[in-house]
XYZ file of C-alpha atoms in Angstrom:
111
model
C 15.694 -7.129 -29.511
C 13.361 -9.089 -28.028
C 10.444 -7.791 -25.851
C 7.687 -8.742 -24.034
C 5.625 -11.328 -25.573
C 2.442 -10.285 -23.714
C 1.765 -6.616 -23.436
C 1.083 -5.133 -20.205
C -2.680 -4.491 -19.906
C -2.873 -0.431 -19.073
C -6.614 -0.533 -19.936
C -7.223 -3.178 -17.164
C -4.920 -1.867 -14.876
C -6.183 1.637 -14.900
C -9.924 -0.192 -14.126
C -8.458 -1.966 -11.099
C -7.257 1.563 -10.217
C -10.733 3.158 -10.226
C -12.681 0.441 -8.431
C -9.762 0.332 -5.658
C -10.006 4.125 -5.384
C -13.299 4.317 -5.648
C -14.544 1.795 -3.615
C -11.793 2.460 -0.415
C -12.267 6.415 -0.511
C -15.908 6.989 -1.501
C -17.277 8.127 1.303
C -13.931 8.824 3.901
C -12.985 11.790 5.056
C -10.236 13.230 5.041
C -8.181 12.385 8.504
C -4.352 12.059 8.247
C -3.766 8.971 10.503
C -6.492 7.334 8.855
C -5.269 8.388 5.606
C -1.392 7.432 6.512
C -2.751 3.594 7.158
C -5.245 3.673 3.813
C -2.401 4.479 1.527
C -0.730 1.075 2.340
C -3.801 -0.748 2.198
C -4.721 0.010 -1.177
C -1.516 0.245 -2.494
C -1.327 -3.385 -1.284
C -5.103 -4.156 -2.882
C -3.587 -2.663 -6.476
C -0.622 -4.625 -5.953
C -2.587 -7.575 -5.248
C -4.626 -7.157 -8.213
C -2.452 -5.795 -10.839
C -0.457 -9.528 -9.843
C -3.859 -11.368 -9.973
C -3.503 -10.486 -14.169
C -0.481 -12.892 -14.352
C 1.621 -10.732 -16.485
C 4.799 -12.479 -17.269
C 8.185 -10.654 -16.620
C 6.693 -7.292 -15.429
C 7.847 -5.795 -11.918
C 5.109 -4.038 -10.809
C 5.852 -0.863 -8.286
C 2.694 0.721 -6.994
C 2.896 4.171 -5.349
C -0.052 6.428 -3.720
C -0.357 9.293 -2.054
C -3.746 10.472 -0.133
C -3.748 14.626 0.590
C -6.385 16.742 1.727
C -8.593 18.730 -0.900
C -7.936 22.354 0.053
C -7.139 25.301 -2.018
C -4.285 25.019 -2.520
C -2.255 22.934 -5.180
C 0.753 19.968 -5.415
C 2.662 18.763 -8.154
C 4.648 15.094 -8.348
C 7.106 13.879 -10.075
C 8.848 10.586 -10.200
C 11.952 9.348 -12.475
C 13.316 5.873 -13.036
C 15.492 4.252 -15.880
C 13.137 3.685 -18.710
C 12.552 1.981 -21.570
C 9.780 3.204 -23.818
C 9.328 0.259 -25.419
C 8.626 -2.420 -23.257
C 8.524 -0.455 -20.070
C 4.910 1.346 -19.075
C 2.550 2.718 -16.480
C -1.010 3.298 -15.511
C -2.011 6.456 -12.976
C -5.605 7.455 -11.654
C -6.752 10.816 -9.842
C -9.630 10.057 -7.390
C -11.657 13.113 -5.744
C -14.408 13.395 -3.025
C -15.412 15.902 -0.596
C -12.449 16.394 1.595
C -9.739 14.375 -0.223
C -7.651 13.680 -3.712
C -5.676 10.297 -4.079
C -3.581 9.386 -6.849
C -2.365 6.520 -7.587
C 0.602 4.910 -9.857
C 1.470 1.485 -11.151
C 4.983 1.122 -12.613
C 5.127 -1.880 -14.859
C 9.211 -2.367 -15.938
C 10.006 -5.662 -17.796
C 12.564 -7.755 -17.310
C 14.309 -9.987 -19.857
């Protein structure tokens, strides 16, 4: 069957996804209103970017979530039809003082 002719660039992606991270949350606090508006902002920025790479016939889905760094612990989880060979991701965990972010980029092809 035929797939993707140009493979979807995970290394680059996951590089966009460090200096967005890194260079939104560096210093900020953790404050939940300010946090609720960052999330779309950079999710927007990675979106942005990731489409900035011209990748032909990829949908790209970004999701991120911002949550305070506490002790305590979270876990998730996502599901979506799938397939393994054309289909792929890129994810990045960013940590400062009083905060964790993680971010996702879902890269499905289409035929």
């Amino acid at each position: 069957p035929p797939g993707p002719r140009k493979r979807f660039p995970v290394a680059a992606v996951d590089a966009i996804l460090r200096d967005v991270l890194g260079s939104c949350l560096r210093e900020q606090p953790y404050e939940p209103a300010r946090c609720r508006e960052m999330v779309k902002d950079i999710a927007e920025v990675i979106k942005a970017r990731v489409k900035d790479l011209m990748i032909p016939r990829y949908k790209i889905v970004v999701v991120t979530h911002i949550g305070q760094l506490n002790e305590q612990s979270i876990q998730i989880g996502s599901r979506c039809l799938w397939d393994p060979v054309s289909d792929t991701f890129s994810s990045h965990v960013f940590k400062n003082a009083s905060l964790f972010a993680l971010a996702n980029v879902y890269a499905v092809y289409f035929e």
